[in-house]
Short mmCIF file of C-alpha atoms in Angstrom, two decimals:
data_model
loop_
_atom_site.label_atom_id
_atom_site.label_comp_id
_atom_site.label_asym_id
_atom_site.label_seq_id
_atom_site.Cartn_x
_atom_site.Cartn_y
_atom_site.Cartn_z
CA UNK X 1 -11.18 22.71 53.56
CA UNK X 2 -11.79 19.49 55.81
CA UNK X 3 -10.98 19.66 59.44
CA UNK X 4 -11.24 16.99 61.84
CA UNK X 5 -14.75 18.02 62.68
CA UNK X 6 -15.42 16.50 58.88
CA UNK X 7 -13.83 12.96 59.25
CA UNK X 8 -15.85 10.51 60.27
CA UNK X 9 -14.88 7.35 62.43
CA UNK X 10 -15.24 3.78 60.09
CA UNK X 11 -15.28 5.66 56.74
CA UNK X 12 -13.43 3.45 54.22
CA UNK X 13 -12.39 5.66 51.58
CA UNK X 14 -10.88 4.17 47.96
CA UNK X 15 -8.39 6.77 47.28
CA UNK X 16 -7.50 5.38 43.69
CA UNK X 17 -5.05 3.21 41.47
CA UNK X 18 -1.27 3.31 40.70
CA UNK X 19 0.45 1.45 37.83
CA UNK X 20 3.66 -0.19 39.33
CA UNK X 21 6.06 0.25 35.86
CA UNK X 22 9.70 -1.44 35.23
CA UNK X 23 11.05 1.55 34.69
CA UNK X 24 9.96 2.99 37.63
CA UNK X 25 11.10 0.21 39.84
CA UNK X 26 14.72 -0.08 38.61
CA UNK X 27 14.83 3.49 39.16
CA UNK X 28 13.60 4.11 42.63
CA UNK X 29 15.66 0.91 43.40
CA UNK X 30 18.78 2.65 41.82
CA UNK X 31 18.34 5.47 44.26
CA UNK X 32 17.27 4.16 47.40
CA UNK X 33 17.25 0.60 47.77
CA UNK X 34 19.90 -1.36 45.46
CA UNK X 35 19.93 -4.64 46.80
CA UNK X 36 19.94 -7.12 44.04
CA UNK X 37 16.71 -8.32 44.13
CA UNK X 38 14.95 -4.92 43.15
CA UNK X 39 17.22 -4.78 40.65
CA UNK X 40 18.51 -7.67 38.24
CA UNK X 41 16.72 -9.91 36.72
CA UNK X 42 18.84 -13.07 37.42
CA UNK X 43 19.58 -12.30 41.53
CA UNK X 44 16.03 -11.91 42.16
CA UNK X 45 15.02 -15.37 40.01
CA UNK X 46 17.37 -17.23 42.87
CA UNK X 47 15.07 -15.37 45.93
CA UNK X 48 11.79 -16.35 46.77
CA UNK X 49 10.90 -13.02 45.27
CA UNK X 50 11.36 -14.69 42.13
CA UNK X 51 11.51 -11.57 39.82
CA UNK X 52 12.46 -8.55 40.40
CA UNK X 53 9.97 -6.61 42.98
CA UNK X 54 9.58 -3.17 43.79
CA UNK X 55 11.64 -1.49 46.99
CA UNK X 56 8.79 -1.87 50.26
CA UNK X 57 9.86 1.73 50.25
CA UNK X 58 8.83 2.24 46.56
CA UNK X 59 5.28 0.88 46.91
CA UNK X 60 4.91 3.12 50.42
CA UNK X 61 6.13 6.37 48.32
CA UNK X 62 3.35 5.10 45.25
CA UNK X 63 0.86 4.61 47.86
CA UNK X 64 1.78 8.09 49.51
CA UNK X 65 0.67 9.45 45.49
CA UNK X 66 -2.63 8.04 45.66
CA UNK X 67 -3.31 9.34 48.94
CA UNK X 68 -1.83 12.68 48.58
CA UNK X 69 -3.74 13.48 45.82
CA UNK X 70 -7.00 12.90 47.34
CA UNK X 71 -5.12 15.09 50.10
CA UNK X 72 -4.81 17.67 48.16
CA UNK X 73 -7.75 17.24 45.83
CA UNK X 74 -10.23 17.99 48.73
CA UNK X 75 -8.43 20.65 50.58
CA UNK X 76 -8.03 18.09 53.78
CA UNK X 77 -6.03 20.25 56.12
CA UNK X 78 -3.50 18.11 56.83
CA UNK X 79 -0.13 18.72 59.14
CA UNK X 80 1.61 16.08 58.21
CA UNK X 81 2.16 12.41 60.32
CA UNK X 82 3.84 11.60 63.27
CA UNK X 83 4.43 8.00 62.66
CA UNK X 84 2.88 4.71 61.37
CA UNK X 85 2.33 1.88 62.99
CA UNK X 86 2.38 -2.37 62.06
CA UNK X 87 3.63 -1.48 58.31
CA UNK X 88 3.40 -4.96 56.57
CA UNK X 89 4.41 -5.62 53.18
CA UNK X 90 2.17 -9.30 52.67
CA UNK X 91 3.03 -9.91 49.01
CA UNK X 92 5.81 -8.91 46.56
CA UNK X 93 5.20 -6.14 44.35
CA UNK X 94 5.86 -6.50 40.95
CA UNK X 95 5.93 -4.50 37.94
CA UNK X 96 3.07 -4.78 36.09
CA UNK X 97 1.15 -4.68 38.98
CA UNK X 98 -1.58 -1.73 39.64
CA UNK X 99 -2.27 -1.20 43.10
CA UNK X 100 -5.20 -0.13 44.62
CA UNK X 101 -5.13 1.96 48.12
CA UNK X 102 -8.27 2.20 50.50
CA UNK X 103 -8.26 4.01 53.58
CA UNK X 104 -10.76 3.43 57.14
CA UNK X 105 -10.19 6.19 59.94
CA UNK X 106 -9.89 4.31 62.88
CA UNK X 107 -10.31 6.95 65.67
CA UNK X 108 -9.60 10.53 65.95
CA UNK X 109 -9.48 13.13 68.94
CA UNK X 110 -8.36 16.53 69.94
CA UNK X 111 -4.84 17.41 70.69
CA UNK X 112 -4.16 17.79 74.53
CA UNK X 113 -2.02 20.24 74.03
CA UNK X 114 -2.71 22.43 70.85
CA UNK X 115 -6.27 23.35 70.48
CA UNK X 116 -6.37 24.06 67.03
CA UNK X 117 -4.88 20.77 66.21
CA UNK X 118 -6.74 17.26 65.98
CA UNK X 119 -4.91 13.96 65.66
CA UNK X 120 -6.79 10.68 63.27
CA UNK X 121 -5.58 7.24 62.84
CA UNK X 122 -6.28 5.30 59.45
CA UNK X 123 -5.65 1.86 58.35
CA UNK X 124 -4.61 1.61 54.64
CA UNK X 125 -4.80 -1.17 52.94
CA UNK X 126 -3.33 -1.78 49.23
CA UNK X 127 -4.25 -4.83 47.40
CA UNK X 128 -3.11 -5.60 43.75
CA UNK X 129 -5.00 -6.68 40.09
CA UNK X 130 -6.01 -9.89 41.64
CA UNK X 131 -7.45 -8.11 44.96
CA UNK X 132 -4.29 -9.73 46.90
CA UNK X 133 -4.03 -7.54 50.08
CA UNK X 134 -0.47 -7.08 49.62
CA UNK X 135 0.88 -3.74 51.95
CA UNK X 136 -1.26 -2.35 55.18
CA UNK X 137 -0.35 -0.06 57.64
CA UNK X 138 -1.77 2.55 60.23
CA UNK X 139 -0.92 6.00 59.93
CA UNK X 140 -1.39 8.48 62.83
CA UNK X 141 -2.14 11.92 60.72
CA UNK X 142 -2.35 15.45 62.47
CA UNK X 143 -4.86 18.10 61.09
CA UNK X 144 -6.47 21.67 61.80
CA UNK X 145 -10.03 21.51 63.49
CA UNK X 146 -12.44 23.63 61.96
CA UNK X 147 -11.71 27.60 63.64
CA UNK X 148 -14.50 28.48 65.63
CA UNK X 149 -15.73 31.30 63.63
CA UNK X 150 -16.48 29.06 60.81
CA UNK O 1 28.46 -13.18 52.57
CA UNK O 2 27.02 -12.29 55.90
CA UNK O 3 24.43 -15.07 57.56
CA UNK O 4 22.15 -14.76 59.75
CA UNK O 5 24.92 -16.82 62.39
CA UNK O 6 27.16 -13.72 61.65
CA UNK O 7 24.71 -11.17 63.76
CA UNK O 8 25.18 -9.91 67.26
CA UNK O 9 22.32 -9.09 69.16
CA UNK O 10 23.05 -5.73 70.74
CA UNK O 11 25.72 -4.55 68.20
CA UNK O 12 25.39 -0.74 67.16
CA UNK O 13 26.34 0.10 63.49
CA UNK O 14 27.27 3.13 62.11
CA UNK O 15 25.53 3.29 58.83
CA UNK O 16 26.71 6.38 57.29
CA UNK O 17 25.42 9.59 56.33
CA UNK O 18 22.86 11.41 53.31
CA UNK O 19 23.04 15.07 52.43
CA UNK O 20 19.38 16.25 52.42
CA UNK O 21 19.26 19.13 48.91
CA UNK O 22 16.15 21.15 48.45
CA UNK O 23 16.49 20.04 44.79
CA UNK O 24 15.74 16.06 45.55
CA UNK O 25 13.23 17.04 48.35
CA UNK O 26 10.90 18.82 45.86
CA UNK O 27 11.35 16.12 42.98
CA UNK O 28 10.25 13.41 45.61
CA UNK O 29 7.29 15.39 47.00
CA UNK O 30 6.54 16.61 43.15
CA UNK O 31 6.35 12.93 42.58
CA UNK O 32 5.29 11.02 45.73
CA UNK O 33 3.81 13.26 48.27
CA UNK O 34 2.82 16.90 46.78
CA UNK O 35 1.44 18.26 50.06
CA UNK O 36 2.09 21.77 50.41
CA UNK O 37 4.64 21.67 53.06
CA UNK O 38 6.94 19.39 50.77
CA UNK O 39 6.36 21.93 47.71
CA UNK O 40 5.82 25.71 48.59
CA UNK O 41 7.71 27.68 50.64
CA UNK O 42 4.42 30.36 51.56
CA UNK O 43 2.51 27.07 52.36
CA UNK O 44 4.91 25.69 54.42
CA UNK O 45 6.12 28.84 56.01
CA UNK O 46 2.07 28.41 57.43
CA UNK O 47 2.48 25.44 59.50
CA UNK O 48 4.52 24.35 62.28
CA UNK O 49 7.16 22.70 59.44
CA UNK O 50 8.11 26.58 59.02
CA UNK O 51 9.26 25.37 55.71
CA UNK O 52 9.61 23.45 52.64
CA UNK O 53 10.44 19.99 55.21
CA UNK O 54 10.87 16.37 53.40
CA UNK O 55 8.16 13.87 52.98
CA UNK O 56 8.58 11.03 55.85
CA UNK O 57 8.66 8.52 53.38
CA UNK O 58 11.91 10.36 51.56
CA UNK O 59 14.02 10.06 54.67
CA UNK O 60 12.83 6.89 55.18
CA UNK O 61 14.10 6.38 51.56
CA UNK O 62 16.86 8.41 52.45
CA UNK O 63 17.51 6.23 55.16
CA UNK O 64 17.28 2.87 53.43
CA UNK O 65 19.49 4.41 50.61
CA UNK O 66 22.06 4.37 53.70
CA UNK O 67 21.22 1.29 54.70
CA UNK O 68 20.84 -0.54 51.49
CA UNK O 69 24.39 0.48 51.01
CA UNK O 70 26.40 -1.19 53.44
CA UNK O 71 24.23 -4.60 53.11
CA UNK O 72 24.69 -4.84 49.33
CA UNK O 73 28.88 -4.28 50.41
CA UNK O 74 28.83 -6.08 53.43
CA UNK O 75 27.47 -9.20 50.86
CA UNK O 76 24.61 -9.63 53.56
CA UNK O 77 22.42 -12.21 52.44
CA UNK O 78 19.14 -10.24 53.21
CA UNK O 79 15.90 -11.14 51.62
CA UNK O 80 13.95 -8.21 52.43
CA UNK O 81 11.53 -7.20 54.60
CA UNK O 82 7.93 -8.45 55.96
CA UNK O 83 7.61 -5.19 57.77
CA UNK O 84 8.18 -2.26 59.67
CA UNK O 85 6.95 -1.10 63.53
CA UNK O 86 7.03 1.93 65.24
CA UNK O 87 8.30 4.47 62.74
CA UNK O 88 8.13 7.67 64.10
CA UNK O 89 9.18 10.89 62.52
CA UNK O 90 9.82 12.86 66.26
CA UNK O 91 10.93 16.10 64.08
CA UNK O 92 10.93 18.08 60.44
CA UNK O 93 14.04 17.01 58.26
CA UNK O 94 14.82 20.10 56.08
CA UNK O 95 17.15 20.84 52.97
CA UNK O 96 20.50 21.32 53.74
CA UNK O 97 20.38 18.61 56.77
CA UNK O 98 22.68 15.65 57.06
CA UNK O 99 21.16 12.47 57.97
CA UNK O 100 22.86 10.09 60.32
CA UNK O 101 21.81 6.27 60.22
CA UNK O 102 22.58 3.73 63.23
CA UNK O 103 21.07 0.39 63.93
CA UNK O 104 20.89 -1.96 66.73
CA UNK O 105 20.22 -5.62 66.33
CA UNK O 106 17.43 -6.44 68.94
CA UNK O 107 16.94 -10.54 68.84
CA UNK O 108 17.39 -13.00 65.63
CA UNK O 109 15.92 -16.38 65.38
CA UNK O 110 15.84 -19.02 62.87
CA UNK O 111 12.73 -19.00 60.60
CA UNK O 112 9.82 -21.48 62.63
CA UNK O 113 8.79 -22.98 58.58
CA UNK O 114 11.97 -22.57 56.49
CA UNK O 115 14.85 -24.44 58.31
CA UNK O 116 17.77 -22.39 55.68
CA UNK O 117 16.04 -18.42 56.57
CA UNK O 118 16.09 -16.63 60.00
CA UNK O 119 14.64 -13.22 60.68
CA UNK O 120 16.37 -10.66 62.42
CA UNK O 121 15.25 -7.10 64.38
CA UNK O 122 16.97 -3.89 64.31
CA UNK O 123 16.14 -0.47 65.65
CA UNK O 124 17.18 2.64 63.32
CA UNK O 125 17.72 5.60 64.74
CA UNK O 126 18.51 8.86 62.46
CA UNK O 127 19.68 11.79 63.37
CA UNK O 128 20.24 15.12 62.18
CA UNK O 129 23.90 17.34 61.73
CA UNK O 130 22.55 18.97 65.37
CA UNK O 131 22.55 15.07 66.64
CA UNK O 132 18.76 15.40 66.98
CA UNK O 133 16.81 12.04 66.56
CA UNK O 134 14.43 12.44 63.51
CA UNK O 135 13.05 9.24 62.31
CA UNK O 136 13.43 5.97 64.62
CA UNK O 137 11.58 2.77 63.24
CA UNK O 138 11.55 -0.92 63.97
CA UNK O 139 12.26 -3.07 61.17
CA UNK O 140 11.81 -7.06 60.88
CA UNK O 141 14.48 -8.55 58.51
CA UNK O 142 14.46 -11.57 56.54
CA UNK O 143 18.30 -13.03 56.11
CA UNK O 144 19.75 -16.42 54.71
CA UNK O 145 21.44 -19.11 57.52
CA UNK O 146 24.61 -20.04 56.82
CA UNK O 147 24.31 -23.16 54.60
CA UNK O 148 25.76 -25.99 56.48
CA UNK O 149 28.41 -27.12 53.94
CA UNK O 150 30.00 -23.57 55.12
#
């Protein structure tokens, strides 16, 4: 398990790589986000889009992947998040496009109120292929600190 | 097709709603965001969620799914977003909820670079079938002017 006790303030972490497919795209866009330009070919030539690009929603959720697997993958006892801050989506996503998702911890303290309970804040940055920054955002993330008789 | 002139500052809109099912909760988190507290009921039953409670980025896609709706009939000549501020998730959204979407234009302007684009801001607030707020965010909008032949 990793508690807050483990995370260290400036860390930049590269959490891994997600391959942004058609399929997927038209799919997630179906579902959740059907305006044009997610979706046909011809309505998202006449945008400054240009082709079709992926939902801002869609590359958050693919972003979420690489980051909850690490998650998971080292036990990081995680409660969840209580918001994000200064989400910016810089560049179209398109598919065809991998993206790559790093991760620094920007600060992190106890909970005033729950002492088994520590609150971090990360900046995550996604850049493309072509190392084009194009999505960033801050996360505030709650997590267990390490039990005393550990 | 609805312009950027065609906004209100201060007007409240009643999106519409989203049944929350246990079955599309679990196939997001399976995909997206396979914490334990999206995906197992023991797991989640361990932390303050109680249980199995929906990623933060479903609702939010759950949310724009609302959204998306009503601007794609509403011919709104969006051109997506350059960002988001201030999403919070103030409380779990479970199976079996209904979500609720509002949204109040804050200010508009005309674009400072592109004289035919103007960028709008509305706060989204969701709530639940108990008319408990649980997601409010910020979003910056990107919209077409009305084209002065019109």
């Amino acid at each position: 398990m990793q508690y807050l006790e483990d995370l260290e303030v400036g860390t930049e972490t590269y959490f891994g790589s997600y391959e942004v497919t058609r399929e997927e795209v038209l799919e997630f866009a179906g579902k959740y986000d059907p305006q044009p330009f997610h979706l046909d070919d011809d309505a998202a030539a006449a945008t400054h889009f240009g082709r079709i690009a992926a939902s801002g929603w869609h590359t958050a959720a693919m972003v979420m992947a690489v980051i909850a697997r690490n998650v998971v993958a080292k036990g990081q006892a995680g409660l969840g998040s209580p918001g994000i801050d200064e989400l910016r989506w810089l560049k179209p996503v398109y598919p065809g496009d991998t993206l790559h998702v790093r991760g620094t911890i920007i600060d992190k303290r106890e909970s005033r109120s729950k002492p088994d309970i520590g609150i971090f804040r990360t900046k995550t940055t996604v850049t493309n292929q072509d190392d084009v920054p194009v999505m960033t955002f801050i996360s505030n993330v709650l997590t267990r600190r390490r039990p005393a008789a550990d």
